[in-house]
Coordinates of C-alpha atoms in Angstrom, one line a residue:
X1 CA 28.7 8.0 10.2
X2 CA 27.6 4.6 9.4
X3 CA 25.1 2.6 7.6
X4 CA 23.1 0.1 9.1
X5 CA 21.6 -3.0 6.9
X6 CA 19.0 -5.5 8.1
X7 CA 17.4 -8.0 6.3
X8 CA 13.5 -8.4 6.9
X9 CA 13.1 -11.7 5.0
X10 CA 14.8 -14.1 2.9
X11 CA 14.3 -12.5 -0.3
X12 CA 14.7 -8.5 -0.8
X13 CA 13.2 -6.8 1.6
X14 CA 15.5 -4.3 3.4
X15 CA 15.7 -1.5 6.0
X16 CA 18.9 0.5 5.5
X17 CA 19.6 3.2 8.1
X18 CA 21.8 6.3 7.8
X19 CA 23.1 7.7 11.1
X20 CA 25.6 10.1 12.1
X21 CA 27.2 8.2 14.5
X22 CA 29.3 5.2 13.8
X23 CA 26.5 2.7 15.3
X24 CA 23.7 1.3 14.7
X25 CA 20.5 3.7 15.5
X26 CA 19.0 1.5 17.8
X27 CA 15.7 3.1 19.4
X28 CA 13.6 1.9 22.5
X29 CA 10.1 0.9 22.0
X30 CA 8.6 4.3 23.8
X31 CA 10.3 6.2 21.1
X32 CA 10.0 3.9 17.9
X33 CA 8.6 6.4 15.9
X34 CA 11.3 9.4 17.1
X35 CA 14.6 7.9 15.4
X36 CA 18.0 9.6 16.3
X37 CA 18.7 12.8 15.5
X38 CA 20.1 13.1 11.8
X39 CA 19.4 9.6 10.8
X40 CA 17.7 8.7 7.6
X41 CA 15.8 5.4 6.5
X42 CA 14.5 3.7 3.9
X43 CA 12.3 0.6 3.8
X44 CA 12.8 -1.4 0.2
X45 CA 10.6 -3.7 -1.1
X46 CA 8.8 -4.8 1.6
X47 CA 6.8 -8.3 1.5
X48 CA 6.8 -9.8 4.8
X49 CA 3.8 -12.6 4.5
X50 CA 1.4 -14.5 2.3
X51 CA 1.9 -15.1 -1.6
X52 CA 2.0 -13.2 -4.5
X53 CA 0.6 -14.0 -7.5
X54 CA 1.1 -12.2 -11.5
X55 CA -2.3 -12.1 -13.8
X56 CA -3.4 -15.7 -12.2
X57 CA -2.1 -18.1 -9.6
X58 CA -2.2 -20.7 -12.4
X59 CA 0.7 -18.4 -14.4
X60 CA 2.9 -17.7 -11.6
X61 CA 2.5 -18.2 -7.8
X62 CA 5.5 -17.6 -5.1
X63 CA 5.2 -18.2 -1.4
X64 CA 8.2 -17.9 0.9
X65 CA 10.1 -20.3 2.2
X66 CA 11.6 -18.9 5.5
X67 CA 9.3 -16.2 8.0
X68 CA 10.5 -12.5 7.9
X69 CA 12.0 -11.0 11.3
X70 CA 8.8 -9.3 11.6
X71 CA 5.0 -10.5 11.3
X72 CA 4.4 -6.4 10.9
X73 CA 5.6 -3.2 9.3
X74 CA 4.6 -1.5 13.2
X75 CA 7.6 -3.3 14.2
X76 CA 10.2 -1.4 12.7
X77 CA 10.3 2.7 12.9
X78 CA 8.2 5.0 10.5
X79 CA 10.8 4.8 7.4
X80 CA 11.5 8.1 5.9
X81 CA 11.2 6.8 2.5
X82 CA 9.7 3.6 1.3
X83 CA 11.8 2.2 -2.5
X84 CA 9.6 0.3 -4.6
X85 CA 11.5 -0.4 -7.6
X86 CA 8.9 -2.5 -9.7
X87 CA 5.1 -3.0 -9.7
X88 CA 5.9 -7.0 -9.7
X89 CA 4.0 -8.2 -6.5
X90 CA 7.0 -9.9 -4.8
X91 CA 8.5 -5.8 -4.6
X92 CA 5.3 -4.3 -4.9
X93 CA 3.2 -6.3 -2.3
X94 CA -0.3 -4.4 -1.6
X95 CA -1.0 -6.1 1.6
X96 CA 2.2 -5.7 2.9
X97 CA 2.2 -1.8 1.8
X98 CA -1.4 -1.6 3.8
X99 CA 0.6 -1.8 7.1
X100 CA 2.0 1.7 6.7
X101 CA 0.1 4.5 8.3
X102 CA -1.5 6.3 4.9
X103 CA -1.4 9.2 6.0
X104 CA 2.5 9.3 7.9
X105 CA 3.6 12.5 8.0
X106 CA 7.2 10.5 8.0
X107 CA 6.8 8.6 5.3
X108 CA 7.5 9.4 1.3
X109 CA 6.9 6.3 -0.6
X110 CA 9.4 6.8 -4.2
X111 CA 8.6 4.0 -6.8
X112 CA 8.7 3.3 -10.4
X113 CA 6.5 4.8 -12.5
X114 CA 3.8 1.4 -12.9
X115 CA 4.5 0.9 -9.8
X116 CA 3.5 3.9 -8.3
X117 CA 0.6 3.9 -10.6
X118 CA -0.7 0.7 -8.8
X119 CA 0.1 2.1 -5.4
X120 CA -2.3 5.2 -6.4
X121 CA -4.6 2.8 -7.5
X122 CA -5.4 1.8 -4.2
X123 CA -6.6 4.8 -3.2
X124 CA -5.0 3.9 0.4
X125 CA -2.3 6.7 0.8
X126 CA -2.7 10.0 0.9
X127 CA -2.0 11.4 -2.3
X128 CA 1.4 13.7 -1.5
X129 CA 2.8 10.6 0.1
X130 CA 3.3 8.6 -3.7
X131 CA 6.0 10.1 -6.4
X132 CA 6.9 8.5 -9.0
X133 CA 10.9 7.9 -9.5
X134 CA 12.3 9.5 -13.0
X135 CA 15.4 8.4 -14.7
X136 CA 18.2 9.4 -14.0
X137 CA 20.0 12.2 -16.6
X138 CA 23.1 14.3 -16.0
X139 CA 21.5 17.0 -17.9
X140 CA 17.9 17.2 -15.8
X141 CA 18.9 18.5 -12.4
X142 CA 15.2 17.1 -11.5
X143 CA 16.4 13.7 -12.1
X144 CA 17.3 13.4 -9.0
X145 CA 15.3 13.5 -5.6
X146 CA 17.2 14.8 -2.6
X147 CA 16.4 15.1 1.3
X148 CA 17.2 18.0 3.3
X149 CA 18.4 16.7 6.5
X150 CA 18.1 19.8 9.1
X151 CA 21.1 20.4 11.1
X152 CA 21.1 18.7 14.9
X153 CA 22.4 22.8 16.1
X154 CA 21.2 25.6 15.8
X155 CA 23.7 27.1 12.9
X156 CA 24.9 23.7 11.9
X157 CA 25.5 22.4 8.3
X158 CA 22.2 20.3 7.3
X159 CA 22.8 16.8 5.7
X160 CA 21.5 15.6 2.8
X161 CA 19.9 12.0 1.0
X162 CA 19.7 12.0 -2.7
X163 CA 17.9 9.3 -4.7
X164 CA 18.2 8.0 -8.0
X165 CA 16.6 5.8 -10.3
X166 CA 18.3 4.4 -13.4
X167 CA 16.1 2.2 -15.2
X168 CA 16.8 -0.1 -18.1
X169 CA 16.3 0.0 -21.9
X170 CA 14.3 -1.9 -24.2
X171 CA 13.9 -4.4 -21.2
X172 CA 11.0 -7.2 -22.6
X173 CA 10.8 -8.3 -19.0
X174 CA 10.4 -4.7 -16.9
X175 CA 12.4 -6.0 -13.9
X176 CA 16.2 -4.6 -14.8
X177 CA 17.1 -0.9 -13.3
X178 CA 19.4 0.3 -10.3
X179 CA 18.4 3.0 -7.7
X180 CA 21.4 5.2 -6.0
X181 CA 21.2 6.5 -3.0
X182 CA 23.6 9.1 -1.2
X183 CA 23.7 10.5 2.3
X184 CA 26.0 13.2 4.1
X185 CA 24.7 13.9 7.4
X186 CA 24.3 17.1 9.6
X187 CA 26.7 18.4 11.4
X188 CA 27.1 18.7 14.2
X189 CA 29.4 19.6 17.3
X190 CA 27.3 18.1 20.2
X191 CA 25.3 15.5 18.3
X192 CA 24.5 13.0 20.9
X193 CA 22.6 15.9 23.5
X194 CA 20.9 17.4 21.0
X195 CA 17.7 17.6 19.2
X196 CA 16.7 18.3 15.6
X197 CA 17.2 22.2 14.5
X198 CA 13.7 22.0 12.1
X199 CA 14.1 23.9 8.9
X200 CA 10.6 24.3 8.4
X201 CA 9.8 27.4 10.4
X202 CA 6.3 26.4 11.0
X203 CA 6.5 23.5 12.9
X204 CA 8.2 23.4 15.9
X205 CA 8.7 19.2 15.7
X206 CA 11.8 17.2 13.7
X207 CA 11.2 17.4 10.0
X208 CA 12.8 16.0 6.6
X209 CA 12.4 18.6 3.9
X210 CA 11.6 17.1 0.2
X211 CA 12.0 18.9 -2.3
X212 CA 10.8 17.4 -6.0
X213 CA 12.5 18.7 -8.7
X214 CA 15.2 20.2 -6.6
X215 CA 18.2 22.3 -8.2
X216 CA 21.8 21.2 -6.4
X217 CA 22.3 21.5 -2.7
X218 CA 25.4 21.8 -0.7
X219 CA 26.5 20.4 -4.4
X220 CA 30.3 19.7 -4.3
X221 CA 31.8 20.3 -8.1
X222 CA 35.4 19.0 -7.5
X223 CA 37.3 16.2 -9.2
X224 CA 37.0 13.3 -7.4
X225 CA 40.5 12.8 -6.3
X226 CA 40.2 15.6 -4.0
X227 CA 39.8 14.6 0.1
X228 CA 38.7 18.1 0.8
X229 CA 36.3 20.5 -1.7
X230 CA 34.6 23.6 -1.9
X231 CA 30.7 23.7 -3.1
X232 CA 28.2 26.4 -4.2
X233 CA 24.7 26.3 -3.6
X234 CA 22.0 26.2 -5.9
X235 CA 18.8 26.0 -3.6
X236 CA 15.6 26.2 -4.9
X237 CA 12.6 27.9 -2.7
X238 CA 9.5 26.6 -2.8
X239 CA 5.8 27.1 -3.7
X240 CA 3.6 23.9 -2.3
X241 CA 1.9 22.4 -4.9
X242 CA 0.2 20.2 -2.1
X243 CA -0.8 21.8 1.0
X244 CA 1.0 20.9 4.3
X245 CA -0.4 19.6 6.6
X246 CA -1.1 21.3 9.9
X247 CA 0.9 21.2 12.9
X248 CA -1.9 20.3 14.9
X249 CA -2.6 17.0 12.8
X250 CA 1.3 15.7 12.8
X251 CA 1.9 16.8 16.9
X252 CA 4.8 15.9 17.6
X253 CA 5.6 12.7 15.8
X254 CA 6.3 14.5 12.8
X255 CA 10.1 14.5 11.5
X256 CA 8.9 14.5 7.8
X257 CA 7.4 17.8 5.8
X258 CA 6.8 17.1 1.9
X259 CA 6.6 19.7 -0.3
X260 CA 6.9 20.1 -4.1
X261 CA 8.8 23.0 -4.9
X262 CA 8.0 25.2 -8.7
X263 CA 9.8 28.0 -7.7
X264 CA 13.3 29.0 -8.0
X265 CA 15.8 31.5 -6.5
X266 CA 19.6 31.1 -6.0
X267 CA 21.4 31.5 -3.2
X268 CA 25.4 31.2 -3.1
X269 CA 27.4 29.9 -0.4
X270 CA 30.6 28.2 0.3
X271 CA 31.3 24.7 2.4
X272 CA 34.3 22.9 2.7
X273 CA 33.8 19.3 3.3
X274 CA 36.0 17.1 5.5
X275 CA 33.9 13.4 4.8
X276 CA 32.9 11.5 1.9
X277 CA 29.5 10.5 1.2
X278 CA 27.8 7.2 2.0
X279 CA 26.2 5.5 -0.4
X280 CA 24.6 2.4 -2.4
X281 CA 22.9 1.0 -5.8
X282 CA 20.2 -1.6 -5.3
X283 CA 19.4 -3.5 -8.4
X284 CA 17.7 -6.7 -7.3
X285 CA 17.6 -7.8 -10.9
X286 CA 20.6 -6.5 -12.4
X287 CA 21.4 -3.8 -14.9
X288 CA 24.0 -3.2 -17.3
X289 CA 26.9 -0.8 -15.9
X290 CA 26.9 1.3 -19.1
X291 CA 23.7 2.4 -17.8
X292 CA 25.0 3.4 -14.1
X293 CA 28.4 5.2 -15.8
X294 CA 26.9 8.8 -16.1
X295 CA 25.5 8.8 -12.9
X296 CA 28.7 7.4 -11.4
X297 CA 30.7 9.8 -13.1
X298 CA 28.9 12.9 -12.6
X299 CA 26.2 12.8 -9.1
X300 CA 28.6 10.4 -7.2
X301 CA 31.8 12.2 -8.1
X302 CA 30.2 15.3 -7.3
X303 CA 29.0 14.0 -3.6
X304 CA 32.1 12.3 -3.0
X305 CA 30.4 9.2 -2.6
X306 CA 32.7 7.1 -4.2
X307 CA 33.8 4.1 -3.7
X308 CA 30.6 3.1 -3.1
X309 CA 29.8 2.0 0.4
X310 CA 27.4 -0.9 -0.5
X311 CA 25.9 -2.6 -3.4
X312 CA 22.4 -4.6 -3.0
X313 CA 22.2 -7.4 -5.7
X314 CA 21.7 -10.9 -6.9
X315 CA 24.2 -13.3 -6.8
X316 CA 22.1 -15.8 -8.5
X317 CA 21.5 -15.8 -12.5
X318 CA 17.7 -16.5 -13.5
X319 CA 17.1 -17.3 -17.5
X320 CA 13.7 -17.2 -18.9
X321 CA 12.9 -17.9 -22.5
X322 CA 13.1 -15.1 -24.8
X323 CA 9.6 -15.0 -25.3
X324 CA 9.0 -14.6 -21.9
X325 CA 11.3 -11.9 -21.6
X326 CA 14.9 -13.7 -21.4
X327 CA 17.6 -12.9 -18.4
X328 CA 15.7 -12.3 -15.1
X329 CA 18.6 -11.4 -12.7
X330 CA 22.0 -10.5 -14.0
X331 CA 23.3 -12.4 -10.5
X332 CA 27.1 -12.5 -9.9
X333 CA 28.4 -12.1 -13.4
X334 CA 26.2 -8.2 -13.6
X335 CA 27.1 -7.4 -10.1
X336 CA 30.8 -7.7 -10.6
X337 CA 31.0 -5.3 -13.3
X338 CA 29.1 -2.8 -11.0
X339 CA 31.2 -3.5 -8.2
X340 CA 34.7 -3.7 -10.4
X341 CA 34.1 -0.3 -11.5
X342 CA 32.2 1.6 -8.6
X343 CA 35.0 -0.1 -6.0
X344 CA 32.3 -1.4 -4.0
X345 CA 33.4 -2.4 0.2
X346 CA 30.5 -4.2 0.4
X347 CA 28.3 -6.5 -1.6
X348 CA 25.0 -8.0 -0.2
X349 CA 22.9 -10.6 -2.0
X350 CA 19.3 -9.4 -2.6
X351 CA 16.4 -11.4 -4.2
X352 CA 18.4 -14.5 -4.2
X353 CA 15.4 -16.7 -1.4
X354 CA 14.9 -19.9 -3.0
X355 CA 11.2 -18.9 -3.1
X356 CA 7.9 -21.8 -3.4
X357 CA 7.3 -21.0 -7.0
X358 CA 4.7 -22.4 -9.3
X359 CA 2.6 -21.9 -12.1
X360 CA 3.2 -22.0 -15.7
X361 CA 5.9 -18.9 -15.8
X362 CA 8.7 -20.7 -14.4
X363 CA 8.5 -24.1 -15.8
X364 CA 11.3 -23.0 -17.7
X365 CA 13.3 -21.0 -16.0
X366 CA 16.8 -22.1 -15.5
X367 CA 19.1 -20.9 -12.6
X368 CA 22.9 -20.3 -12.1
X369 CA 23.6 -20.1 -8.1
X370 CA 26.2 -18.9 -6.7
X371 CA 27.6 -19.0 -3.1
X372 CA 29.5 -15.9 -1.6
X373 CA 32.8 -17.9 -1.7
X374 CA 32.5 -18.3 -5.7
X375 CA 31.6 -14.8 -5.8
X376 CA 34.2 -13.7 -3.4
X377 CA 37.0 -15.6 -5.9
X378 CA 35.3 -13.9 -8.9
X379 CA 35.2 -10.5 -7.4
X380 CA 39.2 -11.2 -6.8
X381 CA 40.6 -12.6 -9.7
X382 CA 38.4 -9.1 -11.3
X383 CA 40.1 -6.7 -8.8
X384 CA 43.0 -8.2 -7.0
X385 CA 41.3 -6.9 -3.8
X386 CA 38.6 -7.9 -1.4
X387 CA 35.3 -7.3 -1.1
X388 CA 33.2 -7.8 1.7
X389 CA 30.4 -10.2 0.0
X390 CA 28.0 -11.9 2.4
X391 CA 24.5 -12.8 2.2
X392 CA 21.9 -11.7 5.6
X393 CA 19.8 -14.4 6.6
X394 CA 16.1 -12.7 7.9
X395 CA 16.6 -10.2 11.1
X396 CA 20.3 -10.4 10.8
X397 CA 22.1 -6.8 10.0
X398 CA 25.2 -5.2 9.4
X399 CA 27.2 -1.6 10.0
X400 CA 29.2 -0.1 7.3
X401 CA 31.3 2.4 8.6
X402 CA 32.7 5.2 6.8

């Protein structure tokens, strides 16, 4: 299995795309809706053109400095999920968001909680497509958001994509939290010849399964050190809150069903697992690794998704003054403690474009840069080991292998 990183602009806009196979899911123009069997995608962020501005132009106005890979969200396939982790504009941008189909049956857009509030406020979307993100707890099985991936067989193991949000506290300036995301994919004997096996019984097209809360699936309780483990699992049947939408309306473009699940019943079953997990935290701003320890020490140990596959942040350190809410981005000197302790392979620099800004908000900001190569010597006088630290320029990409 293999994830797949690329870069849409200079600043933090990403698509990241989980496949089975160890290459990158690359998909024909004919079929740019239909991506591989088992794959899973997320679009973060996404601000491809024009500026964005907070309370007035005259306070703060940014403008990019290089063009995005793409002049269009229609250029890249339907994402399966869409992570907006802040209602700033520069990662919640409305006209960028306005290219999405709003009514994708593919499409789930996850953000936090202002944010989605100002995406609802739009009125664009359809309604079941916006959930908010809660925080992440160890004790609220409902914390965390996970995608059924259906089995690419008939009587194959389904995957699975979890998501987490882990925001900050007491944060003055509402930009500092991590999301986590998992993925263990279907499996699958003959995965190259053949098609989706849909879970949902009433549609005969591909189809992600959501299910918000959720109680564990396919939920390995192990200790970590342990290559090979045996799960039980907790599923949770579901009532729609939301009606579905008909097969007729989705046709066959459809590889996404939502539905909200109220409704419990347990079901037990045993799995042995022969992989690891995938898996990376995006913090664009930082946040402090006390915060991420539970949920690395509990959800990641229990999907075997450690080390962790990829981490998404800042290298550069951004100061405001204290009134106007103090550290912006942790940069290098946050992300190493992340990476230290969750063993990262790979660290990628996110929200470091040396953007056109002006107004009144960042006359005194002060900024710490730092190049890979000083981050690559931090990293190793921390760990005695390498990391792979780069930075993607717009449209470039990279495959983590597992």
């Amino acid at each position: 299995m293999s994830l797949t990183v690329k870069h849409l602009n200079g600043d933090t806009t990403f698509l990241l795309t989980f496949s089975p196979n160890d290459h990158s899911p690359h998909t024909s123009l004919a079929s740019q809706y239909q991506q591989p069997p088992g794959t899973f995608s997320i679009l973060v962020d996404p601000w491809l053109s024009g500026p964005t501005t907070m309370w007035h132009p005259k306070f703060l106005l940014s403008k990019h400095t290089t063009p995005s890979c793409i002049p269009h969200l229609s250029h890249i396939p339907e994402p399966n999920v869409v992570l907006i982790s802040q209602e700033k504009p520069d990662h919640c941008h409305e006209a960028t968001l306005r290219q999405l189909d709003p009514k994708s049956p593919v499409t789930t857009i996850l953000a936090e909680p202002a944010a989605a509030k100002k995406i609802r406020g739009m009125k664009f979307f359809n309604p079941d497509m916006v959930h908010s993100l809660r925080p992440f707890s160890e004790r609220k099985l409902d914390s965390v958001i996970r995608f059924f991936i259906p089995p690419i067989v008939p009587g194959g193991a389904p995957g699975e994509a979890t998501i987490s949000f882990i925001p900050a506290k007491l944060d003055m300036a509402k930009v500092h939290n991590a999301i986590g995301v998992t993925y263990r994919p279907p499996s699958s004997s003959c995965m190259l010849s053949r098609p989706f096996s849909p879970i949902s019984q009433n549609s005969s097209s591909p189809v992600h399964q959501f299910q918000h809360p959720p109680a564990p699936q396919k939920l390995p309780m192990t200790p970590p050190e342990s290559p090979t483990w045996q799960s039980s699992t907790l599923r949770l049947d579901s009532n729609t809150l939301s009606p579905p939408s008909t097969p007729s309306s989705h046709q066959s473009s459809s590889n996404h069903n939502l539905s909200i699940s109220s409704k419990s019943s347990v079901t037990s079953t045993s799995r042995i697992h022969s992989e690891k997990a995938l898996s990376f935290i995006y913090s664009p701003h930082g946040v402090n690794y006390s915060l991420i320890r539970a949920y690395a020490s509990t959800h990641l140990v229990s999907v075997a998704a450690l080390p962790l596959t990829l981490l998404l942040h800042s290298f550069d350190r951004v100061e405001n003054p204290w009134y106007l809410g103090g550290n912006v981005a942790a940069g290098s000197p946050g992300g190493i403690e992340i990476a230290q302790n969750l063993m990262a392979r790979c660290w990628i620099s996110a929200h470091d474009e040396d953007k056109d800004n002006t107004g009144l908000s960042v006359m005194s900001v002060k900024t710490r840069k730092y190049t890979k190569e000083e981050v690559r010597a931090m990293l190793r006088q921390e760990l005695g080991s390498n990391v792979d630290v780069t930075n993607l320029g717009p449209g470039a990409e990279m495959v983590l292998k597992a």
